[in-house]
Coordinates of C-alpha atoms and ligand atoms in Angstrom, one line a residue:
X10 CA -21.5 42.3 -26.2
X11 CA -19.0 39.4 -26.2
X12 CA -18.9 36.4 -24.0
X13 CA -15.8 37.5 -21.9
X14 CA -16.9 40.9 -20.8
X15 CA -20.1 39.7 -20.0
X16 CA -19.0 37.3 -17.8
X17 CA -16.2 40.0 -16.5
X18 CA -19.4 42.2 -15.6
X19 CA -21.6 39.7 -13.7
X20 CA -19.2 37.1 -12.2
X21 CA -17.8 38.7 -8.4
X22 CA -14.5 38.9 -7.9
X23 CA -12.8 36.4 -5.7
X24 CA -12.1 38.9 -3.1
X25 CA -16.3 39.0 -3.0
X26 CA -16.4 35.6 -2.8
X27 CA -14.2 35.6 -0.1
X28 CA -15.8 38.0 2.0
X29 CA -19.0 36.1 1.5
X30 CA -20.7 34.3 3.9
X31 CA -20.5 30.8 2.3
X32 CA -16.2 32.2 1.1
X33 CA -15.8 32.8 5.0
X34 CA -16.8 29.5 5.9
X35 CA -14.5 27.8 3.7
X36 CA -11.1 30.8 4.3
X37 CA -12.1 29.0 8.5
X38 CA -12.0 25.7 7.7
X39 CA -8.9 25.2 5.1
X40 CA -7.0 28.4 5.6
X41 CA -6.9 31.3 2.9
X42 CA -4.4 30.1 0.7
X43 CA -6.4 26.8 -0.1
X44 CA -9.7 29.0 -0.5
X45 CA -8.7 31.1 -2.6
X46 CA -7.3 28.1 -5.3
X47 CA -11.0 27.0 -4.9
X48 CA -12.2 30.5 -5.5
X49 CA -10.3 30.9 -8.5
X50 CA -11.1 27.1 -9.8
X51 CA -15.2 27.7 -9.0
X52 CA -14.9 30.9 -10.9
X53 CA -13.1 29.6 -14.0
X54 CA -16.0 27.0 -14.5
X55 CA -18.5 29.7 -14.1
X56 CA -16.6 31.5 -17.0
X57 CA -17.0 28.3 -19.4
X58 CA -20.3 27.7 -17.8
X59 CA -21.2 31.4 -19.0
X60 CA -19.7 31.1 -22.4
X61 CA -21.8 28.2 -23.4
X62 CA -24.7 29.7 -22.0
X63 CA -25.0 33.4 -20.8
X64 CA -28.5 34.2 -20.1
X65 CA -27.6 33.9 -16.2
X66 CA -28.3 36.5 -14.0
X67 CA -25.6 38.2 -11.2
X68 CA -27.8 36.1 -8.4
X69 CA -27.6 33.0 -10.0
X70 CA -24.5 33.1 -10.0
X71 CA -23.9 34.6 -7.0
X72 CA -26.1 31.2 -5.9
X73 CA -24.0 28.8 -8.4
X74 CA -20.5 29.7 -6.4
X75 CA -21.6 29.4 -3.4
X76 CA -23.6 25.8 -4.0
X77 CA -19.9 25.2 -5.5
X78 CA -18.4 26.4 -2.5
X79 CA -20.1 24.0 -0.1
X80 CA -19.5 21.0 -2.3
X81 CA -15.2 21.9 -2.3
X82 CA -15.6 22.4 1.7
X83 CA -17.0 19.2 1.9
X84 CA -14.6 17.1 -0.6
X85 CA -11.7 19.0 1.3
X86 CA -13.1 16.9 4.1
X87 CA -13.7 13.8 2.1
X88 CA -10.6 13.9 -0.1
X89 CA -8.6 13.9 2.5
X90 CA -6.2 11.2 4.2
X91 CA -8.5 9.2 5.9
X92 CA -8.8 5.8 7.7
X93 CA -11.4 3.0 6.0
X94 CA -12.6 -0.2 6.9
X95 CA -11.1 -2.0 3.9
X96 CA -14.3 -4.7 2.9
X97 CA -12.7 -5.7 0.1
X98 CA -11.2 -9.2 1.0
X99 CA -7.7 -8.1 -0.6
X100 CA -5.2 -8.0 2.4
X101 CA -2.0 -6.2 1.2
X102 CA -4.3 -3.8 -0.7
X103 CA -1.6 -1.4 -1.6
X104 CA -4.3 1.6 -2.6
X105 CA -5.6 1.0 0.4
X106 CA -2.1 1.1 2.6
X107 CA -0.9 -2.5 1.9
X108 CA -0.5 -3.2 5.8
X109 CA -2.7 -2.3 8.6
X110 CA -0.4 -1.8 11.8
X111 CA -0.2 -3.8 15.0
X112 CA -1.4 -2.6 18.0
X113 CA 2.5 -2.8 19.5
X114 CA 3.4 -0.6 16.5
X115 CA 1.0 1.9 16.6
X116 CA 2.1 2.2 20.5
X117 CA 5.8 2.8 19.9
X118 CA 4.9 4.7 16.8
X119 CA 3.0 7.0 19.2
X120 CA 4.4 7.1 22.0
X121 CA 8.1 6.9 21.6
X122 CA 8.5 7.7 18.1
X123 CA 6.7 10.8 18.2
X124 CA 8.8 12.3 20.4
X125 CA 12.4 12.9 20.7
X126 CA 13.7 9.9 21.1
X127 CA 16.9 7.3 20.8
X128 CA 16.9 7.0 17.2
X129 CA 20.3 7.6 17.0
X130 CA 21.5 8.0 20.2
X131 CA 23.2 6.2 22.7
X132 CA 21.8 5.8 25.9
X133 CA 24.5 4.0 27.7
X134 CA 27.3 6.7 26.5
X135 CA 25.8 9.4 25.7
X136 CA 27.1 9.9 22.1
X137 CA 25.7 9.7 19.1
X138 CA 24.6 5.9 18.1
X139 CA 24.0 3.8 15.4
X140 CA 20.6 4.8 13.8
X141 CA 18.0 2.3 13.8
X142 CA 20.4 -0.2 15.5
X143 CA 18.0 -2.1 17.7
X144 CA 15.6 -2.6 14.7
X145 CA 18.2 -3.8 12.5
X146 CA 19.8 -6.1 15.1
X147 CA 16.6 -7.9 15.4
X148 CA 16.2 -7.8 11.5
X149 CA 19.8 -9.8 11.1
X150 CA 18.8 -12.1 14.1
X151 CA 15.3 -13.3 12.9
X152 CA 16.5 -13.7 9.4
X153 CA 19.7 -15.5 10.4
X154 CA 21.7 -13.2 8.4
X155 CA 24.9 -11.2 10.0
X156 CA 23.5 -8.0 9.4
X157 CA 20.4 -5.9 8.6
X158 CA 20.0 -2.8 7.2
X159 CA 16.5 -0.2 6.9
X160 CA 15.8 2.3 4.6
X161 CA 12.5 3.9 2.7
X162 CA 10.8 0.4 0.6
X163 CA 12.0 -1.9 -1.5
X164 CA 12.2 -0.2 -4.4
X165 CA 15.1 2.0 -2.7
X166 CA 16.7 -1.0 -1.4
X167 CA 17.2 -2.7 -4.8
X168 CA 18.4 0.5 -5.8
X169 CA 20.5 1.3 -3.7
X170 CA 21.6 -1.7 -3.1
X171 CA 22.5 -2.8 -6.7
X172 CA 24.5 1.0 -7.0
X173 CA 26.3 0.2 -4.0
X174 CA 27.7 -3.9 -5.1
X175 CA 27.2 -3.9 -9.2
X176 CA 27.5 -0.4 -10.5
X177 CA 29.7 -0.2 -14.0
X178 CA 29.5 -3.8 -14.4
X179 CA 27.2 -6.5 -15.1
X180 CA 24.0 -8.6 -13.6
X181 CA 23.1 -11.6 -14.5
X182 CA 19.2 -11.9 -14.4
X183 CA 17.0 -14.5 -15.8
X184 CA 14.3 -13.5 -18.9
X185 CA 11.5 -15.2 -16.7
X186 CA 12.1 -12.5 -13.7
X187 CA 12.8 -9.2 -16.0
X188 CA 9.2 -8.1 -14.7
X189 CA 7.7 -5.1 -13.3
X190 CA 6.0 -4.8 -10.0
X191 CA 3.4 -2.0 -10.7
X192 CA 3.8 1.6 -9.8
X193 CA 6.7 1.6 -12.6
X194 CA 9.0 -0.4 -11.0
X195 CA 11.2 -2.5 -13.5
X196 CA 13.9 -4.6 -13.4
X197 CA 15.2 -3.6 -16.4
X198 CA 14.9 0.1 -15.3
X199 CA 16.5 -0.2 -11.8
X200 CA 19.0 -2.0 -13.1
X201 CA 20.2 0.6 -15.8
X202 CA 19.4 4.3 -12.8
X203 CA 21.7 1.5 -10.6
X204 CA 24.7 2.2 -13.4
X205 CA 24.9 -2.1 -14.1
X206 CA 24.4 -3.4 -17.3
X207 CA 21.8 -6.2 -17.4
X208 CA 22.7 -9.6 -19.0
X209 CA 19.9 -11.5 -19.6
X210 CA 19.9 -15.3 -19.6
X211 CA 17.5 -18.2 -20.9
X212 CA 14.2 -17.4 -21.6
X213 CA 10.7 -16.4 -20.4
X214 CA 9.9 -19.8 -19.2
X215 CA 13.0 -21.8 -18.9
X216 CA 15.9 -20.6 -17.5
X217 CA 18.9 -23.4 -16.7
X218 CA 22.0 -23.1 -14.7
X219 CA 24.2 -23.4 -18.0
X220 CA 22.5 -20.3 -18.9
X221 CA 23.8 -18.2 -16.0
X222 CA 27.2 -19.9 -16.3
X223 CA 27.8 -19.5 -19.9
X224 CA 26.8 -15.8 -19.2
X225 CA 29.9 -15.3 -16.8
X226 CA 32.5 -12.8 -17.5
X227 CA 35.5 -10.3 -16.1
X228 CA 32.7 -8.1 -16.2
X229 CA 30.1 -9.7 -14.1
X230 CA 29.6 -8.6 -10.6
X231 CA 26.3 -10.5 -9.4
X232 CA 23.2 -13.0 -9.6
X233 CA 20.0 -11.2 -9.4
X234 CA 16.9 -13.3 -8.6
X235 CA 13.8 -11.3 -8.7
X236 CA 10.6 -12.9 -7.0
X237 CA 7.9 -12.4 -9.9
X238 CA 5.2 -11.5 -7.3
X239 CA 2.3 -10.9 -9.2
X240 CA 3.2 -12.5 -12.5
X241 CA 3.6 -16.6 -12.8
X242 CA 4.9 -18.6 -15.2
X243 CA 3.4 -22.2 -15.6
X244 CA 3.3 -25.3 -17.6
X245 CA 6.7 -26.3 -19.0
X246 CA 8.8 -24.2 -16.9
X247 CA 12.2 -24.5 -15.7
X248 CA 14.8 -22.8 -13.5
X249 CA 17.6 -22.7 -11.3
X250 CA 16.9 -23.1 -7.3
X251 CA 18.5 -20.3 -5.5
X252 CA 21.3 -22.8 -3.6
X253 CA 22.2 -23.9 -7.1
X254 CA 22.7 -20.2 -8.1
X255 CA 24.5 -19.3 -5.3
X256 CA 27.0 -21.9 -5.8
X257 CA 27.9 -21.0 -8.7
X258 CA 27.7 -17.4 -7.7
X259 CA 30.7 -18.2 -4.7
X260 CA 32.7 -20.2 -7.2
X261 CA 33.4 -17.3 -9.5
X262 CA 33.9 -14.6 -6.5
X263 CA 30.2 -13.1 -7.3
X264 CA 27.7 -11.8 -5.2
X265 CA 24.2 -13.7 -4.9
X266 CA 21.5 -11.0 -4.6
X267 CA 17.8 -11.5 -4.2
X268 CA 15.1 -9.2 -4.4
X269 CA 12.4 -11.0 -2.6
X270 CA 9.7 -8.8 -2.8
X271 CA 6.8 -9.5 -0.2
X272 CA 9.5 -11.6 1.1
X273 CA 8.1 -13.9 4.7
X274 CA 9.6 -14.1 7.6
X275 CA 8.1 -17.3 8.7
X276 CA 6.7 -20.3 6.2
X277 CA 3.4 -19.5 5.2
X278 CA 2.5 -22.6 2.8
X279 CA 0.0 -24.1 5.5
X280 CA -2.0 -20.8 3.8
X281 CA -0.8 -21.9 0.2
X282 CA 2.0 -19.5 0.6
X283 CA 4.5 -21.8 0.3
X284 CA 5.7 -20.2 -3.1
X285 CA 6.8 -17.1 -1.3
X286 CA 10.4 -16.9 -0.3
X287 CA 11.3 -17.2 3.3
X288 CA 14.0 -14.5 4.0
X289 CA 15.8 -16.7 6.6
X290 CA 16.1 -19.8 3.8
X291 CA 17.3 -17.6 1.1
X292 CA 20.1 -16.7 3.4
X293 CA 20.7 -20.4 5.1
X294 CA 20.6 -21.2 0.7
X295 CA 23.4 -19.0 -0.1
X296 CA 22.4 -15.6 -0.8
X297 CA 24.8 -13.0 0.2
X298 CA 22.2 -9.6 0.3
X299 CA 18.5 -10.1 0.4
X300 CA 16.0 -7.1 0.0
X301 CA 12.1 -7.4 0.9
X302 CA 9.2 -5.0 1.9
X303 CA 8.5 -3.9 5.3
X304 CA 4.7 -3.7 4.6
X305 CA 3.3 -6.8 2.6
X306 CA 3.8 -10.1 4.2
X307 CA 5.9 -8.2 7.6
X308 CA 2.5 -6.8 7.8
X309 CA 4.3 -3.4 9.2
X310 CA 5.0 0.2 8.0
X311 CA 6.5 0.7 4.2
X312 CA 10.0 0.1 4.3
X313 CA 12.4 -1.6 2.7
X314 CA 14.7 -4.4 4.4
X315 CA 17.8 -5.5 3.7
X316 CA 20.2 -8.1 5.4
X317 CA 22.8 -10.0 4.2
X318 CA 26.7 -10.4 5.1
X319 CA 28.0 -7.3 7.2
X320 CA 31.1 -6.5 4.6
X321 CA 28.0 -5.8 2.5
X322 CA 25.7 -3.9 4.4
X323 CA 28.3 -2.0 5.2
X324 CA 29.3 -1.1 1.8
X325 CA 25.4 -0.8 1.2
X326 CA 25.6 1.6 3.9
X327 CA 28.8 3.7 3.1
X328 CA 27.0 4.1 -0.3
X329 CA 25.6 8.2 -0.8
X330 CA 22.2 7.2 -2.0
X331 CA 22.1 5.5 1.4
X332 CA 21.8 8.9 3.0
X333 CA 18.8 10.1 0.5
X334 CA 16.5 6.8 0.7
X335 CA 17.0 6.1 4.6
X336 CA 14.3 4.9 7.3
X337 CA 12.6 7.7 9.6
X338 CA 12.2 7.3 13.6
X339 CA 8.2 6.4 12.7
X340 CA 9.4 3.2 10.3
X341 CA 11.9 2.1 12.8
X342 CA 9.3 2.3 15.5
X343 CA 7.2 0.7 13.7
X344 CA 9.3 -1.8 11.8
X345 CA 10.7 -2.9 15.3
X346 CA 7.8 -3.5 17.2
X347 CA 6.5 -5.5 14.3
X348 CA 9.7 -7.4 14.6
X349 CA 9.1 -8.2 18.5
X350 CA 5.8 -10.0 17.5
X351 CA 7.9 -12.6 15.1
X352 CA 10.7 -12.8 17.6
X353 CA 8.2 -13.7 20.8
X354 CA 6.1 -16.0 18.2
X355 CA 2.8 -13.8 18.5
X356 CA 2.8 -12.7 15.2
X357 CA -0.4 -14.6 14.4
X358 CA -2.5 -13.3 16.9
X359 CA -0.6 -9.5 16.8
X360 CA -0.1 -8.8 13.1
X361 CA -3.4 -7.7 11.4
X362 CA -2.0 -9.0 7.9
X363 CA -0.7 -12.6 9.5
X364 CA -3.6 -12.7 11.4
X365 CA -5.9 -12.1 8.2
X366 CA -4.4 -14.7 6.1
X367 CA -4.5 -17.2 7.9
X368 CA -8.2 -16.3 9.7
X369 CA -10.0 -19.8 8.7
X370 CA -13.6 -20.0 6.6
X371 CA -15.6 -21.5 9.6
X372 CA -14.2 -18.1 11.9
X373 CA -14.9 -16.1 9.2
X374 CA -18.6 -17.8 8.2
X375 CA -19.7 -17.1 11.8
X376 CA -18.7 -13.6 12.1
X377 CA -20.4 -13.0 8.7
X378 CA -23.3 -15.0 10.1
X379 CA -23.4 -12.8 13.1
X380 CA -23.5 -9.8 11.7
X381 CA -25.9 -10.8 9.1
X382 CA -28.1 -11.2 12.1
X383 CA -27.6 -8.0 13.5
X384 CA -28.3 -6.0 9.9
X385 CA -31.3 -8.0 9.4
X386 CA -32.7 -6.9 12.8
X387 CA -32.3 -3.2 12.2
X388 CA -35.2 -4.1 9.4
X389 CA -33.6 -1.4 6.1
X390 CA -36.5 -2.8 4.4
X391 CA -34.9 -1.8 1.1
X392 CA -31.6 -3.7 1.5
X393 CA -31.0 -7.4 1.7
X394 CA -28.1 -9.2 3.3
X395 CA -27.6 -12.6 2.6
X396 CA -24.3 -15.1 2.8
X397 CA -22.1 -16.5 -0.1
X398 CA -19.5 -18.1 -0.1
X399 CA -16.6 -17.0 -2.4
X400 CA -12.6 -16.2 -2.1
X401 CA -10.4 -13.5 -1.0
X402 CA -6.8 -12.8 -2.7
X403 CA -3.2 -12.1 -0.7
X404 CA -3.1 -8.8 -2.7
X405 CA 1.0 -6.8 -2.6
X406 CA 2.3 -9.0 -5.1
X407 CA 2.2 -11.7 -2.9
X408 CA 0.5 -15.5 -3.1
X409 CA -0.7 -14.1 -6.6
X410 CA -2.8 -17.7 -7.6
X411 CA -3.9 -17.9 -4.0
X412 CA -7.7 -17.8 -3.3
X413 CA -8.5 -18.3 0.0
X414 CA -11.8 -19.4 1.0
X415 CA -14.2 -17.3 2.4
X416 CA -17.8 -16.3 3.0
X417 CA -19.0 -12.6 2.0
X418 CA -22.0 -10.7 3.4
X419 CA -23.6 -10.4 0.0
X420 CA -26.0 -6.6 -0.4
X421 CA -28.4 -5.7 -2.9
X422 CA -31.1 -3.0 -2.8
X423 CA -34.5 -2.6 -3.9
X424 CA -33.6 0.6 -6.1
X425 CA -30.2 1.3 -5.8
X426 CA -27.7 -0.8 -8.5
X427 CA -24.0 -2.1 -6.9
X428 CA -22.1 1.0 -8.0
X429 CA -24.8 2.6 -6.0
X430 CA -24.6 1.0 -3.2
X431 CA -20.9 0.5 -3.2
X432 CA -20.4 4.8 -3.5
X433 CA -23.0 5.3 -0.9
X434 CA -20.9 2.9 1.4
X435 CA -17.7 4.9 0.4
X436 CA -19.7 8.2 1.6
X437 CA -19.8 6.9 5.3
X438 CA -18.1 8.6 8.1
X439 CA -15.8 5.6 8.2
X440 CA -15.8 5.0 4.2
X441 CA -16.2 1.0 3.3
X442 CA -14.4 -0.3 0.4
X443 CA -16.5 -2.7 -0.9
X444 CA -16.3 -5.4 -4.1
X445 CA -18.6 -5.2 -6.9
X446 CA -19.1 -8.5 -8.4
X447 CA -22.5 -9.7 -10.4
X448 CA -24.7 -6.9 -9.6
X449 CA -23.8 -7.3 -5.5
X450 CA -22.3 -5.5 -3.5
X451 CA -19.9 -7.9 -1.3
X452 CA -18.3 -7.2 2.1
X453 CA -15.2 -10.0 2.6
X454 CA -15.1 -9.8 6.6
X455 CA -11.3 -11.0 6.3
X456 CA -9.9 -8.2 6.4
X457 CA -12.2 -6.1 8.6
X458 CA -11.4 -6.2 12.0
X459 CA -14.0 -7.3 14.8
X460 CA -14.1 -3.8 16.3
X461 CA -14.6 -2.4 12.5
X462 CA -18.1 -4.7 12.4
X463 CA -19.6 -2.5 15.0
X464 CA -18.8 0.3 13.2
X465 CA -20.3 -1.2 9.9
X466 CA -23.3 -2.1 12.1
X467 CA -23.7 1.8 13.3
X468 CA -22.9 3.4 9.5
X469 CA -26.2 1.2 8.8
X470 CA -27.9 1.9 11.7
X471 CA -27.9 5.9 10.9
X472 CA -28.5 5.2 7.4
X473 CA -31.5 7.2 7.2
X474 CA -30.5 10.3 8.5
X475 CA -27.8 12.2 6.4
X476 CA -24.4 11.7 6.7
X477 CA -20.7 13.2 5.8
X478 CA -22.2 14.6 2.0
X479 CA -25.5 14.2 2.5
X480 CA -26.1 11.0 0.7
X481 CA -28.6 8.7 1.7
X482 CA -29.9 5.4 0.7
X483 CA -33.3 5.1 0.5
X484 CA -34.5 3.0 3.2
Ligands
LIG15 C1 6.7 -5.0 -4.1 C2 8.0 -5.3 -4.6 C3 9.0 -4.3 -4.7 C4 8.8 -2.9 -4.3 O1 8.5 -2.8 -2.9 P1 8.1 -1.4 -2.3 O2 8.2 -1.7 -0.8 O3 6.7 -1.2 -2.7 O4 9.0 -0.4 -2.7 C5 10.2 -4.6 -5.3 N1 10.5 -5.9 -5.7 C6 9.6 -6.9 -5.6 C7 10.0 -8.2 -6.2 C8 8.3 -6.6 -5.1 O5 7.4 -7.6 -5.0

């Protein structure tokens, strides 16, 4: 008897499986149409399970699909999109969502933008209004420029915006910014989807004036300056400042466009920031459209903001992409209330991410201290907590040779190695990210909020019963 019949004979059909006890659990819980892909997935591995070895008998496997079954009902749950306390010590952690939101955002998020709402609609007439206009307003006014402009990130702004002001003619961009972010995202590339032709200038580590002015022709439409965010050039390094370029930019009727990436809205160099570009002096400097993201060092939802003169916005915004890579009523919720905290002067106190980065090493030492405390009182024999001290990083792209001091909550255990640890931390019902570094497990309380300790406190607390997957640490 061949493999295939064999396994034709014994294996149950899905619509068994379905009917089954342990296949009616799952149909409840994800709906049919997800059950059944697991059905058919659980049974295919059976199949090759059967090949290699077909001495099973119609129980077993009757048993097999139905262990399998539980296991896909319960990474359905896991594999979700779920929150996590991110322990990590990396603030714009983009895997992790870049950007925690402020409590103001999460507020008009919920209650205003969820609903129907204003979004483009004008409450004084009537009639339709300008979409996203109170958000944008406040965009041009804290960044000093004339206008501002939403749409989906950053990515779609540089797009979008280099189609609208360059397309079928050239940019001038230096070699030392022809970089790419991550997720794919090239200069190079953007610049060819945007239809401009790139004109490079100088080279990777020095790039003069002279360069870009030699490089001017009939056909040139702009200056691109790229923030590098997580590349850097040092030693002997040169290259034009962004007033210089945009003088030369305005003398030969070109437009001066920067893509400032994480892109601040107030100076952050008392942090060692200071190498990040302040959207408000690029403008006051000369640059005529400025893009940045609404979710690194805004600390809001993605997004990607653009201001700059309104002739340009407004051909930005007359351009058709504008229509395919424009906000939602969530972002500008979310994006505006964000704003408020920079515009009333809160933002340090409001804004997880500003209030992260700039959280000092004797606030964070004490809160470490504290909870340290509290762990060692619930007495896991198995697991130690001690203090080190150590760094945490900007993360996003942003402040990419920053370390800023810190003091992590350092765990080991008596039989479990890091990776251990660290997965049985992620198995929680609020997962913690950890870092793994020398064997430890390390929790960076930086970027955990105060209320989140509590929570880390009570995921230890129950650590002998089971949890979510029924994974335990010994204790
Ligand atoms: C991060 C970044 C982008 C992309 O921003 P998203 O909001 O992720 O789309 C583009 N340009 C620069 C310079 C960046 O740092």
């Amino acid at each position: 008897m061949d493999d295939t019949s064999f396994a034709m004979r014994v294996i149950p059909s899905v619509d068994e499986v379905l009917r089954s006890t342990v296949g009616m659990e799952l149909v409840k819980t994800v709906g049919r149409d997800q059950a059944l892909r697991a059905v058919r997935d659980c049974t295919v591995r059976i199949r090759e399970h059967l090949s290699a070895n077909s001495e099973a008998t119609r129980t077993e496997i009757v048993a097999m699909i139905d262990e399998m079954l539980l296991s896909v009902n319960e990474q359905f749950d896991r594999n979700r999109l779920r929150r996590v306390i991110n322990a990590t010590g990396v603030v714009i952690h983009t895997n992790l969502g870049r950007s925690p939101l402020s409590a103001a955002a999460v507020a008009a998020f919920c209650r205003e933008a969820s609903d129907y709402c204003n979004v483009e609609f004008d409450l004084n007439t009537g009639e339709r209004g300008r979409r996203g206009a109170s958000a944008e307003k406040l965009l041009a006014v804290l960044t000093g420029a004339e206008e501002g402009l939403i749409v989906n990130n950053c990515a779609a702004a540089a797009l979008l915006v280099l189609s609208a002001i360059a397309k079928g003619g050239e940019v001038i961009v230096s070699r030392g910014e022809l970089v790419e972010i991550g997720g794919d995202f090239r200069i190079p590339d953007v610049l060819e989807q945007s239809g401009c032709r790139l004109r490079e200038v100088g080279t990777t580590n020095r790039t003069k004036l002279s360069d870009y002015e030699r490089a001017i022709t009939e056909e040139t439409k702009a200056i691109l300056r790229v923030h590098p965010s997580n590349y850097r050039i040092t030693g002997f390094t040169e290259s034009a400042s962004l007033n210089e370029l945009a003088d030369l930019a305005h003398r030969n009727g070109l437009i001066m466009f920067e893509d400032a990436g994480s892109g601040a809205l107030t100076g952050l160099s008392m942090f060692g920031l200071g190498d990040e570009p302040v959207i408000k002096d690029s403008i006051s400097l000369g640059a005529d459209i400025v893009v940045f993201s609404g979710d690194k060092l805004c600390g809001g939802v993605q997004a990607g903001l653009i201001v700059g003169s309104s002739e340009l916005i407004e051909r930005v915004k007359r351009h058709p992409l504008y229509r395919a890579v424009r906000a939602d009523k969530l972002c500008y919720a979310a994006v505006e209330a964000t704003l408020m905290s920079f515009s009333r002067g809160t933002a340090f106190e409001d804004v997880p991410t500003l209030k992260m980065l700039s959280s000092s090493y004797e606030g964070i030492a004490k809160r470490a201290g504290d909870l340290v405390s509290k762990l060692n009182e619930l007495r896991i024999g198995s697991l130690s907590f001690e203090m080190i001290d150590g760094t945490s990083a900007v993360g996003g792209g942003a402040g990419t040779n920053v370390e800023l001091k810190t003091r992590l909550i350092s765990i080991t255990h008596k039989q479990l190695s890091a990776k251990e640890i660290a997965a049985a931390f992620r198995n929680f019902d609020v997962p913690i990210v950890a870092r793994i570094a020398e064997e430890k497990v390390l929790l960076d309380l930086r970027t955990v909020s105060e209320n989140d300790e509590m929570v880390i406190e009570n995921c230890l607390k129950n650590l002998s019963k089971t949890n979510g997957s029924g994974s335990k640490i010994p204790t």
